[in-house]
CSV table of C-alpha atoms in Angstrom, one decimal:
chain,number,residue,atom,x,y,z
A,1,UNK,CA,48.1,64.9,-0.1
A,2,UNK,CA,51.8,64.9,-0.3
A,3,UNK,CA,53.8,66.2,-3.3
A,4,UNK,CA,57.5,66.5,-4.1
A,5,UNK,CA,59.0,69.1,-6.4
A,6,UNK,CA,62.4,69.2,-8.1
A,7,UNK,CA,63.9,71.9,-10.3
A,8,UNK,CA,65.1,72.5,-12.8
A,9,UNK,CA,63.9,69.6,-14.9
A,10,UNK,CA,66.9,69.7,-17.2
A,11,UNK,CA,70.3,71.5,-16.9
A,12,UNK,CA,73.3,71.8,-19.2
A,13,UNK,CA,76.4,73.1,-17.4
A,14,UNK,CA,80.1,73.5,-18.4
A,15,UNK,CA,82.8,71.7,-16.5
A,16,UNK,CA,83.9,73.7,-13.5
A,17,UNK,CA,80.7,75.6,-13.1
A,18,UNK,CA,78.7,75.5,-9.8
A,19,UNK,CA,75.5,73.5,-9.3
A,20,UNK,CA,72.4,73.9,-7.2
A,21,UNK,CA,69.4,71.5,-7.4
A,22,UNK,CA,66.4,72.1,-5.2
A,23,UNK,CA,63.9,69.7,-3.8
A,24,UNK,CA,60.8,70.6,-1.7
A,25,UNK,CA,58.1,68.4,-0.2
A,26,UNK,CA,54.6,69.4,0.7
A,27,UNK,CA,52.0,67.8,2.9
A,28,UNK,CA,54.2,66.0,5.3
A,29,UNK,CA,56.5,67.0,8.2
A,30,UNK,CA,59.8,65.7,9.4
A,31,UNK,CA,60.4,63.4,6.4
A,32,UNK,CA,63.6,61.5,5.7
A,33,UNK,CA,65.0,63.1,2.5
A,34,UNK,CA,67.3,61.4,0.0
A,35,UNK,CA,69.3,62.4,-3.1
A,36,UNK,CA,70.0,59.7,-5.6
A,37,UNK,CA,71.9,59.7,-8.9
A,38,UNK,CA,71.0,57.3,-11.7
A,39,UNK,CA,73.3,56.7,-14.6
A,40,UNK,CA,71.9,55.3,-17.9
A,41,UNK,CA,70.9,51.6,-17.4
A,42,UNK,CA,72.1,51.6,-13.8
A,43,UNK,CA,70.5,51.4,-10.4
A,44,UNK,CA,70.0,54.4,-8.1
A,45,UNK,CA,73.1,55.4,-6.3
A,46,UNK,CA,72.4,57.0,-2.9
A,47,UNK,CA,74.3,60.3,-2.6
A,48,UNK,CA,73.0,61.9,0.6
A,49,UNK,CA,70.3,61.5,3.1
A,50,UNK,CA,68.9,63.6,5.9
A,51,UNK,CA,66.7,62.7,8.9
A,52,UNK,CA,66.3,66.3,10.1
A,53,UNK,CA,67.1,70.0,9.5
A,54,UNK,CA,70.9,70.5,9.3
A,55,UNK,CA,71.5,66.7,9.5
A,56,UNK,CA,73.2,65.4,6.4
A,57,UNK,CA,74.9,62.0,5.8
A,58,UNK,CA,77.0,61.4,2.8
A,59,UNK,CA,77.2,58.0,1.2
A,60,UNK,CA,79.7,58.6,-1.5
A,61,UNK,CA,82.7,60.9,-1.2
A,62,UNK,CA,82.7,63.3,-4.2
A,63,UNK,CA,82.6,66.9,-5.1
A,64,UNK,CA,78.9,67.2,-4.3
A,65,UNK,CA,77.4,68.5,-1.0
A,66,UNK,CA,73.9,68.7,0.4
A,67,UNK,CA,72.0,70.9,2.8
A,68,UNK,CA,68.7,70.9,4.5
A,69,UNK,CA,67.9,74.5,5.5
A,70,UNK,CA,64.2,73.8,6.2
A,71,UNK,CA,62.3,70.7,7.2
A,72,UNK,CA,60.9,70.1,3.7
A,73,UNK,CA,63.7,71.5,1.6
A,74,UNK,CA,66.8,69.6,0.4
A,75,UNK,CA,69.5,71.1,-1.8
A,76,UNK,CA,72.2,69.4,-3.8
A,77,UNK,CA,75.2,71.6,-4.6
A,78,UNK,CA,78.6,71.6,-6.2
A,79,UNK,CA,81.3,74.3,-6.4
A,80,UNK,CA,82.9,72.9,-9.6
A,81,UNK,CA,81.2,70.3,-11.8
A,82,UNK,CA,83.0,67.4,-13.3
A,83,UNK,CA,82.1,65.5,-16.5
A,84,UNK,CA,81.3,62.5,-14.3
A,85,UNK,CA,78.6,64.4,-12.5
A,86,UNK,CA,76.3,64.1,-15.5
A,87,UNK,CA,73.3,61.9,-14.8
A,88,UNK,CA,69.7,61.9,-13.6
A,89,UNK,CA,69.3,63.2,-10.1
A,90,UNK,CA,66.3,62.2,-8.0
A,91,UNK,CA,65.1,63.5,-4.7
A,92,UNK,CA,62.9,61.2,-2.5
A,93,UNK,CA,61.1,61.4,0.8
A,94,UNK,CA,60.1,58.8,3.3
A,95,UNK,CA,58.2,58.8,6.5
A,96,UNK,CA,59.2,56.8,9.5
A,97,UNK,CA,62.5,55.3,10.6
A,98,UNK,CA,63.6,53.6,7.4
A,99,UNK,CA,62.6,50.8,5.1
A,100,UNK,CA,59.3,52.3,4.2
A,101,UNK,CA,58.1,53.2,0.7
A,102,UNK,CA,59.9,56.2,-0.8
A,103,UNK,CA,58.2,58.9,-2.9
A,104,UNK,CA,60.3,60.3,-5.7
A,105,UNK,CA,60.4,63.6,-7.4
A,106,UNK,CA,60.3,64.0,-11.2
A,107,UNK,CA,64.1,64.3,-11.4
A,108,UNK,CA,66.7,66.6,-12.9
A,109,UNK,CA,68.6,65.6,-16.0
A,110,UNK,CA,72.1,67.1,-15.7
A,111,UNK,CA,74.5,67.2,-18.6
A,112,UNK,CA,78.0,68.5,-17.9
A,113,UNK,CA,79.9,69.5,-21.1
B,1,UNK,CA,80.5,41.3,-2.1
B,2,UNK,CA,76.9,42.4,-1.9
B,3,UNK,CA,74.9,42.2,-5.1
B,4,UNK,CA,71.4,42.7,-6.3
B,5,UNK,CA,70.8,41.2,-9.7
B,6,UNK,CA,67.9,41.8,-12.0
B,7,UNK,CA,67.6,40.6,-15.6
B,8,UNK,CA,69.7,43.0,-17.7
B,9,UNK,CA,67.9,41.9,-20.8
B,10,UNK,CA,64.5,43.3,-21.6
B,11,UNK,CA,61.5,41.0,-21.1
B,12,UNK,CA,59.2,41.0,-24.1
B,13,UNK,CA,55.8,39.4,-23.7
B,14,UNK,CA,52.5,39.4,-25.4
B,15,UNK,CA,49.5,41.3,-24.1
B,16,UNK,CA,47.3,39.2,-21.8
B,17,UNK,CA,50.2,37.0,-20.6
B,18,UNK,CA,51.8,37.0,-17.2
B,19,UNK,CA,55.1,38.8,-16.8
B,20,UNK,CA,57.5,37.4,-14.2
B,21,UNK,CA,60.5,39.5,-13.2
B,22,UNK,CA,63.3,38.2,-10.9
B,23,UNK,CA,65.4,39.9,-8.2
B,24,UNK,CA,68.2,37.9,-6.7
B,25,UNK,CA,70.5,39.1,-4.0
B,26,UNK,CA,73.8,38.0,-2.5
B,27,UNK,CA,75.2,38.8,1.0
B,28,UNK,CA,72.2,40.7,2.1
B,29,UNK,CA,69.7,39.9,4.9
B,30,UNK,CA,66.8,42.1,3.9
B,31,UNK,CA,64.0,42.8,6.3
B,32,UNK,CA,62.0,44.4,3.6
B,33,UNK,CA,62.0,44.1,-0.2
B,34,UNK,CA,60.3,46.7,-2.4
B,35,UNK,CA,59.3,46.9,-6.0
B,36,UNK,CA,59.1,50.2,-8.0
B,37,UNK,CA,58.1,51.1,-11.5
B,38,UNK,CA,60.0,53.7,-13.5
B,39,UNK,CA,59.0,55.2,-16.8
B,40,UNK,CA,61.6,56.8,-19.1
B,41,UNK,CA,62.7,60.2,-17.8
B,42,UNK,CA,60.6,59.9,-14.6
B,43,UNK,CA,61.1,59.1,-11.0
B,44,UNK,CA,60.4,55.6,-9.7
B,45,UNK,CA,56.9,54.9,-8.3
B,46,UNK,CA,56.4,52.5,-5.4
B,47,UNK,CA,54.4,49.4,-6.1
B,48,UNK,CA,54.7,46.8,-3.3
B,49,UNK,CA,56.6,46.1,-0.1
B,50,UNK,CA,57.0,42.6,1.3
B,51,UNK,CA,58.5,41.7,4.7
B,52,UNK,CA,60.9,38.9,5.4
B,53,UNK,CA,58.3,36.9,7.3
B,54,UNK,CA,55.8,37.2,4.3
B,55,UNK,CA,55.9,34.7,1.5
B,56,UNK,CA,53.6,36.5,-0.9
B,57,UNK,CA,51.7,39.8,-1.3
B,58,UNK,CA,49.2,40.8,-3.9
B,59,UNK,CA,47.8,44.1,-5.2
B,60,UNK,CA,45.3,44.0,-8.0
B,61,UNK,CA,47.2,42.4,-11.0
B,62,UNK,CA,50.5,42.4,-9.1
B,63,UNK,CA,52.0,39.6,-7.0
B,64,UNK,CA,55.3,39.5,-5.2
B,65,UNK,CA,56.9,36.5,-3.6
B,66,UNK,CA,59.9,36.6,-1.3
B,67,UNK,CA,62.0,33.5,-0.6
B,68,UNK,CA,64.8,34.3,1.9
B,69,UNK,CA,66.2,30.8,1.5
B,70,UNK,CA,66.7,31.2,-2.2
B,71,UNK,CA,67.5,34.9,-1.7
B,72,UNK,CA,65.1,35.8,-4.4
B,73,UNK,CA,61.9,37.8,-5.1
B,74,UNK,CA,59.6,37.3,-8.0
B,75,UNK,CA,57.3,40.0,-9.3
B,76,UNK,CA,54.3,39.0,-11.4
B,77,UNK,CA,52.0,41.1,-13.5
B,78,UNK,CA,49.0,39.1,-14.6
B,79,UNK,CA,46.9,39.9,-17.7
B,80,UNK,CA,49.7,42.3,-18.8
B,81,UNK,CA,48.8,45.4,-20.9
B,82,UNK,CA,51.0,47.6,-23.1
B,83,UNK,CA,50.6,50.3,-20.4
B,84,UNK,CA,52.6,48.0,-18.1
B,85,UNK,CA,55.7,48.6,-20.2
B,86,UNK,CA,58.3,50.2,-18.0
B,87,UNK,CA,61.5,49.5,-16.0
B,88,UNK,CA,60.9,47.6,-12.8
B,89,UNK,CA,63.3,48.1,-9.9
B,90,UNK,CA,63.6,46.0,-6.8
B,91,UNK,CA,65.1,47.4,-3.6
B,92,UNK,CA,66.3,45.8,-0.4
B,93,UNK,CA,66.3,47.2,3.1
B,94,UNK,CA,68.3,45.8,6.0
B,95,UNK,CA,67.8,47.0,9.6
B,96,UNK,CA,70.0,50.0,10.2
B,97,UNK,CA,70.9,50.5,6.6
B,98,UNK,CA,69.6,52.4,3.7
B,99,UNK,CA,67.4,51.2,0.8
B,100,UNK,CA,69.6,49.6,-2.0
B,101,UNK,CA,68.3,49.4,-5.5
B,102,UNK,CA,68.9,47.0,-8.3
B,103,UNK,CA,69.5,48.2,-11.9
B,104,UNK,CA,66.0,47.2,-13.0
B,105,UNK,CA,64.5,45.1,-15.8
B,106,UNK,CA,62.8,46.6,-18.8
B,107,UNK,CA,59.4,45.1,-19.5
B,108,UNK,CA,57.8,45.5,-23.0
B,109,UNK,CA,54.3,44.3,-23.5
B,110,UNK,CA,53.2,44.0,-27.1
B,111,UNK,CA,49.7,44.1,-28.3
């Protein structure tokens, strides 16, 4: 069966510090991968998606970046965090060419102070 | 502008009743519409997908309708239980685009 892992579960970082969130998927190959951010009481905002190794598309210009060094690994990074980067970060995977059900990880709660 | 609207106020119902949640959209032509459940501090969990040429889909106590003329989907939970309490998100997918989520509606089922 397929599983998706995210870590860390929670993170408190000072403004201006770097960030690295990791997401890995098991039990599937060549998935579409997604990074979302969810603010309190808001919907999921798509940040990045990837249809293959090294292929990253950005949906929202910001100080975050993403990389996909392996087929089932997706990393979200920042060189310098802003207060506005606080939120709940979710990784998801999907099989197929789009529009299919997405499977979400447990999420990372990031607080920037 | 494009909008997905779900009831921002929580829906409070009594155990055993049918819960009905609404998802309205503007300036979208979705090919698929999906519903997810999200518990506090957790990632969303997929529940149902309905296509534009389908009027209704059922899964156990869940039923989804999709009216492309009204630009609306209704999500029903029959014989609701306290364990059904959660936030329910609808999401739209148009051909060539990415899945877009609504903000969700909180459902509280009281025993």
